[in-house]
PDB file of C-alpha atoms and ligand atoms in Angstrom:
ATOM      1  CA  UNK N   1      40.469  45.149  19.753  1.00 51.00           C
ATOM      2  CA  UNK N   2      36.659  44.272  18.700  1.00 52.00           C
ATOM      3  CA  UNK N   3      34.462  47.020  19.067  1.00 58.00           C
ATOM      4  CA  UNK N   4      30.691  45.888  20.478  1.00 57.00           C
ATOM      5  CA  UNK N   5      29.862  46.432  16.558  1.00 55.00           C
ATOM      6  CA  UNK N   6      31.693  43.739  15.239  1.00 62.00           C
ATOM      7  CA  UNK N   7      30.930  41.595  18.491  1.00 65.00           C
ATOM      8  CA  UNK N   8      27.150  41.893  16.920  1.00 66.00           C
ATOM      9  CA  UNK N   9      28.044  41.394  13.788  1.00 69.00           C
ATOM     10  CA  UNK N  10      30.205  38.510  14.171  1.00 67.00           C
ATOM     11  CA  UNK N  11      27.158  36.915  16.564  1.00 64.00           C
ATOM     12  CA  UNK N  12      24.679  37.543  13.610  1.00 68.00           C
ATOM     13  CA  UNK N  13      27.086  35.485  11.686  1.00 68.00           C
ATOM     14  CA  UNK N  14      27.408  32.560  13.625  1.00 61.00           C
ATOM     15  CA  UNK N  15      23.535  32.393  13.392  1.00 63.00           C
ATOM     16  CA  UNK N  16      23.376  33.174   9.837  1.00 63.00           C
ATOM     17  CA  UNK N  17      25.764  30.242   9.603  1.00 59.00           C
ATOM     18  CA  UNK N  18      23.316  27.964  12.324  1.00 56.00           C
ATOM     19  CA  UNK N  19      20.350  28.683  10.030  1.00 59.00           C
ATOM     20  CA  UNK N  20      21.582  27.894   7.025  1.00 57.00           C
ATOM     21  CA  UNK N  21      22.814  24.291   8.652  1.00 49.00           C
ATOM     22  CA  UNK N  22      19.315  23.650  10.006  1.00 52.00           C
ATOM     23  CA  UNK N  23      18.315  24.518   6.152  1.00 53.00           C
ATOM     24  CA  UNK N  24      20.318  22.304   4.833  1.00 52.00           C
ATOM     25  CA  UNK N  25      19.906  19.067   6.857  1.00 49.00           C
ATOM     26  CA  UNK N  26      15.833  19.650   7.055  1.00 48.00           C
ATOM     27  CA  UNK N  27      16.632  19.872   2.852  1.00 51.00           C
ATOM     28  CA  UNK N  28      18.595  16.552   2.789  1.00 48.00           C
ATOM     29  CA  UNK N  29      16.129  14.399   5.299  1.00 50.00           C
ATOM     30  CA  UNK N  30      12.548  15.792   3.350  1.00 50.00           C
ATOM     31  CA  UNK N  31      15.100  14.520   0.298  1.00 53.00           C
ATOM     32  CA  UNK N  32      15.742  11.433   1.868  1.00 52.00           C
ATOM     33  CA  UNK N  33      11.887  10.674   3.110  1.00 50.00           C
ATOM     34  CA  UNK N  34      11.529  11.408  -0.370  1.00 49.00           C
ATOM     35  CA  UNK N  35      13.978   9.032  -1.727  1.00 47.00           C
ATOM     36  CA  UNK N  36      12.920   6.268   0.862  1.00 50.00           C
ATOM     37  CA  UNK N  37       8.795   6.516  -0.299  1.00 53.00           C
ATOM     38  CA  UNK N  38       9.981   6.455  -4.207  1.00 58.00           C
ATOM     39  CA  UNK N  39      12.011   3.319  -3.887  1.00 56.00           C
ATOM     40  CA  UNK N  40       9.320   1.472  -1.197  1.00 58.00           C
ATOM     41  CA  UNK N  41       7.157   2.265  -4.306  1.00 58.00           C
ATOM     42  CA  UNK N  42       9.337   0.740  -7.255  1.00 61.00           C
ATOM     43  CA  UNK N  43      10.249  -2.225  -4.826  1.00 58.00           C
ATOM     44  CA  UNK N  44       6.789  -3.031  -4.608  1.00 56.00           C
ATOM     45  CA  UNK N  45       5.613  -2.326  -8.524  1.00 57.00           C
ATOM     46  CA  UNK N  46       8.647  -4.549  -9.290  1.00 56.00           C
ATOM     47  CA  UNK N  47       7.615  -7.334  -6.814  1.00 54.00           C
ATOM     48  CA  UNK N  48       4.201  -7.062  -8.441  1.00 53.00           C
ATOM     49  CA  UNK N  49       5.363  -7.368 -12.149  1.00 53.00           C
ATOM     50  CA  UNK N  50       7.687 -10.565 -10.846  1.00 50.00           C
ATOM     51  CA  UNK N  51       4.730 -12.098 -10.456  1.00 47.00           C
ATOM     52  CA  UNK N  52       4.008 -15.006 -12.896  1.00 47.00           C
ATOM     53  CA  UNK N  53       0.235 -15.364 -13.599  1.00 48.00           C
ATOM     54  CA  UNK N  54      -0.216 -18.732 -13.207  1.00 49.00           C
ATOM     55  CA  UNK N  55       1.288 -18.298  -9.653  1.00 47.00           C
ATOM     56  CA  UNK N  56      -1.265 -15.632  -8.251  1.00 54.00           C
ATOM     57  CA  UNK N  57      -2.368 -17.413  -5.380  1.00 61.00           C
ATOM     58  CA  UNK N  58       0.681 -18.321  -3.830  1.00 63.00           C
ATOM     59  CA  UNK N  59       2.282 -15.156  -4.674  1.00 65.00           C
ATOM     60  CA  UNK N  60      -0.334 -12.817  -3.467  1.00 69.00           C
ATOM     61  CA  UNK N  61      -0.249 -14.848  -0.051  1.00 66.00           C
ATOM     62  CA  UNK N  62       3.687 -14.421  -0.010  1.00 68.00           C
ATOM     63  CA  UNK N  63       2.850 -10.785  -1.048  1.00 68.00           C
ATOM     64  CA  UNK N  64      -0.036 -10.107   1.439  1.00 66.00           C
ATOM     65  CA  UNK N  65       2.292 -12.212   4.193  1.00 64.00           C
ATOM     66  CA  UNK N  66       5.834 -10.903   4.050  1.00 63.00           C
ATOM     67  CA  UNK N  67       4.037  -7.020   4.378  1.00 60.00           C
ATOM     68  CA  UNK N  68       2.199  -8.573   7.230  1.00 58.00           C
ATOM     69  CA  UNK N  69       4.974  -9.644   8.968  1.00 56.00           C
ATOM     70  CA  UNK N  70       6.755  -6.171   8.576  1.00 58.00           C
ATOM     71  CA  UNK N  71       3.528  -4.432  10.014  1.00 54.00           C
ATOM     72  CA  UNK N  72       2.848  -6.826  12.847  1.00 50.00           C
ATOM     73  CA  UNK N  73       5.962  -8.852  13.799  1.00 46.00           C
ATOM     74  CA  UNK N  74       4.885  -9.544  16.722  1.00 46.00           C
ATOM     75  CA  UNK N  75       7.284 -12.632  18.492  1.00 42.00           C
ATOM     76  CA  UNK N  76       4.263 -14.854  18.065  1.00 48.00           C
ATOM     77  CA  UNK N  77       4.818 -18.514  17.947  1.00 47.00           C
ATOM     78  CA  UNK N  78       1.549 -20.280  16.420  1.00 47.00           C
ATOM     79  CA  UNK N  79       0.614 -23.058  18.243  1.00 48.00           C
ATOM     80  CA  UNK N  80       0.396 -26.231  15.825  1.00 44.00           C
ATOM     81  CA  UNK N  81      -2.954 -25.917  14.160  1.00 50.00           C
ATOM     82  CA  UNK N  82      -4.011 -22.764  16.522  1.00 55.00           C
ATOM     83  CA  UNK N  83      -7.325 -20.598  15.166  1.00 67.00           C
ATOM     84  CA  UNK N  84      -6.078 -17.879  13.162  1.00 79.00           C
ATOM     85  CA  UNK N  85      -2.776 -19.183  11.879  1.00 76.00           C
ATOM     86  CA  UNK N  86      -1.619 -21.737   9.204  1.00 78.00           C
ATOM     87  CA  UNK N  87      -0.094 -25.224  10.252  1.00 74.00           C
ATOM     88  CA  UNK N  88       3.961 -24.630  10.660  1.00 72.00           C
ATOM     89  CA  UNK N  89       4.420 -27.332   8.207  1.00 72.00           C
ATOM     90  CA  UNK N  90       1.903 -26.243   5.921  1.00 73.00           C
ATOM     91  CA  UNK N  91       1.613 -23.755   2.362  1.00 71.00           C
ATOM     92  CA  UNK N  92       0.629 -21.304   5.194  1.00 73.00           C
ATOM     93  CA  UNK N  93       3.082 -21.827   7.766  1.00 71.00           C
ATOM     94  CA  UNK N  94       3.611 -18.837   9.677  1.00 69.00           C
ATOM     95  CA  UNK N  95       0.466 -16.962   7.977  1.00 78.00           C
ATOM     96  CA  UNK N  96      -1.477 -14.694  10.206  1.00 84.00           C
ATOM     97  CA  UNK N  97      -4.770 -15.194   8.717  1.00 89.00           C
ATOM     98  CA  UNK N  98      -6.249 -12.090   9.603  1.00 89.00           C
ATOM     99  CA  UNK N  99      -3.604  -9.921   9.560  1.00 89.00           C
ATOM    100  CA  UNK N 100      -2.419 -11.141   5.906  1.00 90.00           C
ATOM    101  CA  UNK N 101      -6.496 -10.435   4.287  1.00 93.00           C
ATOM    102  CA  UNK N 102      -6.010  -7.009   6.677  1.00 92.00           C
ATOM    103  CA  UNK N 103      -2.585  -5.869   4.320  1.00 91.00           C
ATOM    104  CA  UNK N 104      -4.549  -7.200   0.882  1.00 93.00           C
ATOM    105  CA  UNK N 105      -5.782  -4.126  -0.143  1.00 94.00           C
ATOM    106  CA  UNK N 106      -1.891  -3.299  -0.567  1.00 93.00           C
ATOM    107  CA  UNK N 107      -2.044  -6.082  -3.202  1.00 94.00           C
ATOM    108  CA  UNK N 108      -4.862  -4.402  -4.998  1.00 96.00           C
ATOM    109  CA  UNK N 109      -3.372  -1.269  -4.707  1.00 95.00           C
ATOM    110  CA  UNK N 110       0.224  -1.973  -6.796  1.00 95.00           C
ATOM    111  CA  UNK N 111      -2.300  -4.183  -9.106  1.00 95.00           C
ATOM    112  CA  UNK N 112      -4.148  -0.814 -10.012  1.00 96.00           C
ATOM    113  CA  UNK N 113      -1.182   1.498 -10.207  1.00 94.00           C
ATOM    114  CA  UNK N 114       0.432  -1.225 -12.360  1.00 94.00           C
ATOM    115  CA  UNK N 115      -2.318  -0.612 -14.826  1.00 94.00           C
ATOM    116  CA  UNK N 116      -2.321   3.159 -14.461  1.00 94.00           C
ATOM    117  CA  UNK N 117      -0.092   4.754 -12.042  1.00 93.00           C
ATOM    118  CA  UNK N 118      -2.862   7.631 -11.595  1.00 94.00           C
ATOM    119  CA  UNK N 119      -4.950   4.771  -9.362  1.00 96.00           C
ATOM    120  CA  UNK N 120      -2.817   5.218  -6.213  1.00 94.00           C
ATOM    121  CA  UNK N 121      -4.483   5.467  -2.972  1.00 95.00           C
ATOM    122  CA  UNK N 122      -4.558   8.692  -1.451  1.00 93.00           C
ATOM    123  CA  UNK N 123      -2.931   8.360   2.304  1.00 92.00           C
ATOM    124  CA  UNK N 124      -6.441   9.731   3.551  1.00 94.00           C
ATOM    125  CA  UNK N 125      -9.147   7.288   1.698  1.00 95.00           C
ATOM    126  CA  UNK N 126      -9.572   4.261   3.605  1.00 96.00           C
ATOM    127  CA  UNK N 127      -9.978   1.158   1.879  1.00 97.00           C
ATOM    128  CA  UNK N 128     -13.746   1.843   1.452  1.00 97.00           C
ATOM    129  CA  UNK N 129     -13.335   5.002   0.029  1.00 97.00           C
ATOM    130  CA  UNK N 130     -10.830   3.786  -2.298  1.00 97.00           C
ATOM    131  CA  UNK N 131     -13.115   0.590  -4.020  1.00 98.00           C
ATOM    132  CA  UNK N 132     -15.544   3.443  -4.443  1.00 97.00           C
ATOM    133  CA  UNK N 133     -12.917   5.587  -6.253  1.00 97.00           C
ATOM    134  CA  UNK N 134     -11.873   2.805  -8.494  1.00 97.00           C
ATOM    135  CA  UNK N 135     -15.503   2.142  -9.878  1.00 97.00           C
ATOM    136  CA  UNK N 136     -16.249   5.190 -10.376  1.00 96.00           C
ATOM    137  CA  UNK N 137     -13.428   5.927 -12.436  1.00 96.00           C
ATOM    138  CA  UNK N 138     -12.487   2.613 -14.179  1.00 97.00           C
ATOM    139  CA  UNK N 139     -14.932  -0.144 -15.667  1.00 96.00           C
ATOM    140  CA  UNK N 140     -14.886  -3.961 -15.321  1.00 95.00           C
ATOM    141  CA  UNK N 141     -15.558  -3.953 -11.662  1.00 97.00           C
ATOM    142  CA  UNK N 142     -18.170  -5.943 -10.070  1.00 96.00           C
ATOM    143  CA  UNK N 143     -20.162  -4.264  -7.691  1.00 96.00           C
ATOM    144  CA  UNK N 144     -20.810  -7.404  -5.366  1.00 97.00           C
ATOM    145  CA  UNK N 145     -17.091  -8.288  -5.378  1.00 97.00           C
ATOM    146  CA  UNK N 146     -16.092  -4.985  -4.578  1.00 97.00           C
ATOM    147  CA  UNK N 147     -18.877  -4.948  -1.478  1.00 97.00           C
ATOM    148  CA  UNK N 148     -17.890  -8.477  -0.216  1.00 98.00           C
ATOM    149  CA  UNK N 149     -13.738  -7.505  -0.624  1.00 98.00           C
ATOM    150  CA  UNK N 150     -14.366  -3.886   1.384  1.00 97.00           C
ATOM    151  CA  UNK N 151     -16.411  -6.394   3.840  1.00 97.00           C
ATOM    152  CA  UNK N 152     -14.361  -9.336   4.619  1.00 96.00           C
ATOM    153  CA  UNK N 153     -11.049  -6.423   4.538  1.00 96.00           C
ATOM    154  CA  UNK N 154     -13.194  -4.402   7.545  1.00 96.00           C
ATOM    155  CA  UNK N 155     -13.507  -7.741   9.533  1.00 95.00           C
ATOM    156  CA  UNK N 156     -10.119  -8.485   9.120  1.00 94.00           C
ATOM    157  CA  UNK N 157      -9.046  -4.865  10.182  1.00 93.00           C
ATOM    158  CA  UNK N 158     -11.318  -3.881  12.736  1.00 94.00           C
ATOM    159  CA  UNK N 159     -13.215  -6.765  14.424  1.00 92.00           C
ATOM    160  CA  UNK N 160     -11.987  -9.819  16.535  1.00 90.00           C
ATOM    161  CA  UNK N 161     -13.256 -12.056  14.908  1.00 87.00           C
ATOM    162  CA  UNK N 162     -10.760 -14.726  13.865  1.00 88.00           C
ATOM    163  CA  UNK N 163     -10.512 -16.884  10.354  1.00 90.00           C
ATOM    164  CA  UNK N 164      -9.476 -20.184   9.638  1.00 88.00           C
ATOM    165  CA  UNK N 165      -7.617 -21.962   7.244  1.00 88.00           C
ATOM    166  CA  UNK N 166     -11.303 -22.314   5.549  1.00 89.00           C
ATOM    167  CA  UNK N 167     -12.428 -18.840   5.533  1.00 91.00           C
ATOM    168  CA  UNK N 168      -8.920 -17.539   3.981  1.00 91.00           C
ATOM    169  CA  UNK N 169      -8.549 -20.091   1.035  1.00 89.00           C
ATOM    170  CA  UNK N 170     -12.195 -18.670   0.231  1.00 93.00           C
ATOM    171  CA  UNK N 171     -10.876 -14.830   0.614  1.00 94.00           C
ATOM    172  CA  UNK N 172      -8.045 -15.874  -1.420  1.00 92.00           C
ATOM    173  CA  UNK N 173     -10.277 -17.536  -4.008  1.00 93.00           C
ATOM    174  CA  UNK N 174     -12.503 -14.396  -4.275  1.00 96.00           C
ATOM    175  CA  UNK N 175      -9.267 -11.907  -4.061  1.00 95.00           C
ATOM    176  CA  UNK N 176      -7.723 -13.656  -6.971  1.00 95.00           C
ATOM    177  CA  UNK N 177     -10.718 -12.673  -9.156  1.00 96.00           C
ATOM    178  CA  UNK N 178     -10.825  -9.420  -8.168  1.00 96.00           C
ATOM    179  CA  UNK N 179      -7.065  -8.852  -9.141  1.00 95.00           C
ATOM    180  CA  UNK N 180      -7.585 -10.793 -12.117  1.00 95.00           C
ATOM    181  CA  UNK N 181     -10.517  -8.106 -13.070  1.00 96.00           C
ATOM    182  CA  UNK N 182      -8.110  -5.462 -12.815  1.00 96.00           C
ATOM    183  CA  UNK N 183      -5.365  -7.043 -14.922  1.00 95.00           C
ATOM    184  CA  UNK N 184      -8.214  -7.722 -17.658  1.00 95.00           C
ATOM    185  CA  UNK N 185      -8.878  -5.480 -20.660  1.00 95.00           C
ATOM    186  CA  UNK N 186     -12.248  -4.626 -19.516  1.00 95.00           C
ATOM    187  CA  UNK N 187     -10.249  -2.476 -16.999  1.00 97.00           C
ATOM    188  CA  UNK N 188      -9.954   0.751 -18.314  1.00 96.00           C
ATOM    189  CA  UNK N 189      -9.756   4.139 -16.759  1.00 95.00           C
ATOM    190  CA  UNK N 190     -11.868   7.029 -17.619  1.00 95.00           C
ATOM    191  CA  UNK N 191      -9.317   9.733 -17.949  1.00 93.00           C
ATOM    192  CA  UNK N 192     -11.450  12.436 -18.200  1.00 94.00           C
ATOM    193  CA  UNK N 193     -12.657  11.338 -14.433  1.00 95.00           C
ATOM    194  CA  UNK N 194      -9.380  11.296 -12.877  1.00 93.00           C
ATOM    195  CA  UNK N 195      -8.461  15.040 -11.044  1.00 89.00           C
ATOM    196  CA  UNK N 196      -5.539  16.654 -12.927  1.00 88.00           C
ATOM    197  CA  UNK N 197      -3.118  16.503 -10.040  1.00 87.00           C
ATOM    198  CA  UNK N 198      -3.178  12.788 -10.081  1.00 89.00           C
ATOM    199  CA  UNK N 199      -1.283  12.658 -13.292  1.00 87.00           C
ATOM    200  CA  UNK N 200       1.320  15.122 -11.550  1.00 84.00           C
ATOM    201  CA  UNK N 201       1.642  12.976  -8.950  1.00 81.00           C
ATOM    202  CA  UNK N 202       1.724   9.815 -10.453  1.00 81.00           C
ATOM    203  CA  UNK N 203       4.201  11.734 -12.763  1.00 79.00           C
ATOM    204  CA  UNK N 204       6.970  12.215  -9.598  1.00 75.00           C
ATOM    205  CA  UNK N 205       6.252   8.806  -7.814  1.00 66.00           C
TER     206      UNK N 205
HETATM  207  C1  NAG U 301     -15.999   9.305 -19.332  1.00 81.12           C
HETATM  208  O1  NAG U 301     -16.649  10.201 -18.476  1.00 81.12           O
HETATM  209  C2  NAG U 301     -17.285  11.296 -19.117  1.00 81.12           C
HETATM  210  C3  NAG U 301     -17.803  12.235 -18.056  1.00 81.12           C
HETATM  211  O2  NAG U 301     -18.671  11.596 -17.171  1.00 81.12           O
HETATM  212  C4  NAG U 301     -18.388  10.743 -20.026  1.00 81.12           C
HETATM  213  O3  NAG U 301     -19.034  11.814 -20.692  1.00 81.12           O
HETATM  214  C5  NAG U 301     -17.777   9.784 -21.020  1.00 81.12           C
HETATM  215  O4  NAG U 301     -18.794   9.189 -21.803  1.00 81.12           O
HETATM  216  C6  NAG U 301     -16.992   8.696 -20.300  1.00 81.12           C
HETATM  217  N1  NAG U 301     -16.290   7.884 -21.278  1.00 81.12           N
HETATM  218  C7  NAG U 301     -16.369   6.560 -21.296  1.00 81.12           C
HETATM  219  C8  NAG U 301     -15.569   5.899 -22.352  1.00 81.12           C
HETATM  220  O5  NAG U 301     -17.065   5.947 -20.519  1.00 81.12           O
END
C-alpha cells in the first residue's frame, strides 16, 4: 500500500518528468527557428552568387519580385496596363512596382554580406540606418546614391504614392549601380570599424 510519502514523491516525479519534456521540445523548436533562419540565409547568398553579371537587371527584378510576392501575395489580378503593375505580357508581368523597389534593400543586403558576411543588417536598423552603417564602415559608396536609394526605398515603403513602368526602369537603372559599387574593389571594409560581435555572429550565420 502507498504511503502519502511516496504518493508525493511519485507526483514530484511525474512533474520532474513534465519539465524536462517542456525542456526538451522548447530546445528542439529554438533549434529548429535556428535551423530555418540559417538555411533562409544560405538560400539567399546562393541565389545571389547564381547570379551572372551580365544578367543583373533582370535578375535583381526576379530577385526583388519573387521576395515580393512571398511578403505581399495578395490575390491581386493587375488590370492590363494598370498604374503600379507591369503589362501581363510584358518583362514585368506580374511585378508590383512598388512593392518589388520596397523588398530591394534585401538585394543590397545579400550583395554586402556576399562581400563580407560581417555587413548583415541588424533586425533593428531600418534601411536608413543601415546605408549609414555601410559608409561609415566600408569605402566606394557614393553619398548621393546612397541618399536617393534610402529615398526612393521610403516612398516605396511608406507613402502611397504609386510608380510606373517609367519610374522603376529608372530605380532599377540607379539600383544596378549601387550593387555594382559594392561588388567593385573600391569596396572594402574597415575592419577595425566593425564591433567585435559582428564577426561572432557572422561566424554562426
Ligand atoms: C580605419 O579606421 C581607423 C579608425 O578610424 C583609422 O585610423 C584607419 O586609418 C582606417 N583605415 C583605413 C584603411 O581607412
Amino acid at each position: 500500500m502507498a504511503s502519502p510519502v511516496d504518493n508525493r514523491s511519485a507526483l514530484e516525479r511525474v512533474t520532474l518528468v513534465h519539465t524536462i519534456y517542456i525542456g526538451a521540445i522548447t530546445v528542439v523548436l529554438f533549434l529548429l527557428s535556428v535551423c530555418i533562419v540559417r538555411y533562409r540565409h544560405m538560400k539567399r547568398m546562393r541565389g545571389l552568387k547564381a547570379i551572372p553579371q551580365n544578367r543583373i537587371p533582370a535578375a535583381l527584378i526576379e530577385a526583388t519580385t519573387q521576395r515580393a510576392m512571398s511578403l505581399s501575395a495578395p490575390p491581386v489580378v493587375p488590370a492590363e496596363g494598370s498604374l503600379g503593375w507591369g503589362q501581363p505580357s510584358s518583362d514585368f508581368g506580374q511585378v508590383h512596382f512598388k512593392t518589388s523597389i520596397a523588398s530591394s534593400f534585401q538585394v543590397l543586403e545579400a550583395a554586402a554580406m556576399n562581400r563580407y558576411p560581417v555587413l548583415y543588417r541588424e533586425p533593428s536598423m531600418t534601411v536608413a540606418n543601415y546605408l549609414v552603417f555601410l559608409r561609415e564602415v566600408c569605402s566606394g559608396l557614393q553619398p548621393q546614391l546612397c541618399a536617393w536609394y534610402v529615398a526612393t526605398y521610403e516612398r516605396a515603403r511608406f507613402s502611397t504614392d504609386d510608380f510606373t513602368l517609367d519610374d522603376y526602369k529608372a530605380f532599377m537603372d540607379r539600383f544596378v549601380v549601387l550593387i555594382q559599387a559594392i561588388e567593385s574593389p573600391q569596396f572594402a571594409v574597415n575592419e577595425s570599424l566593425i564591433p567585435p560581435e559582428r564577426f561572432r555572429m557572422a561566424a554562426v550565420s
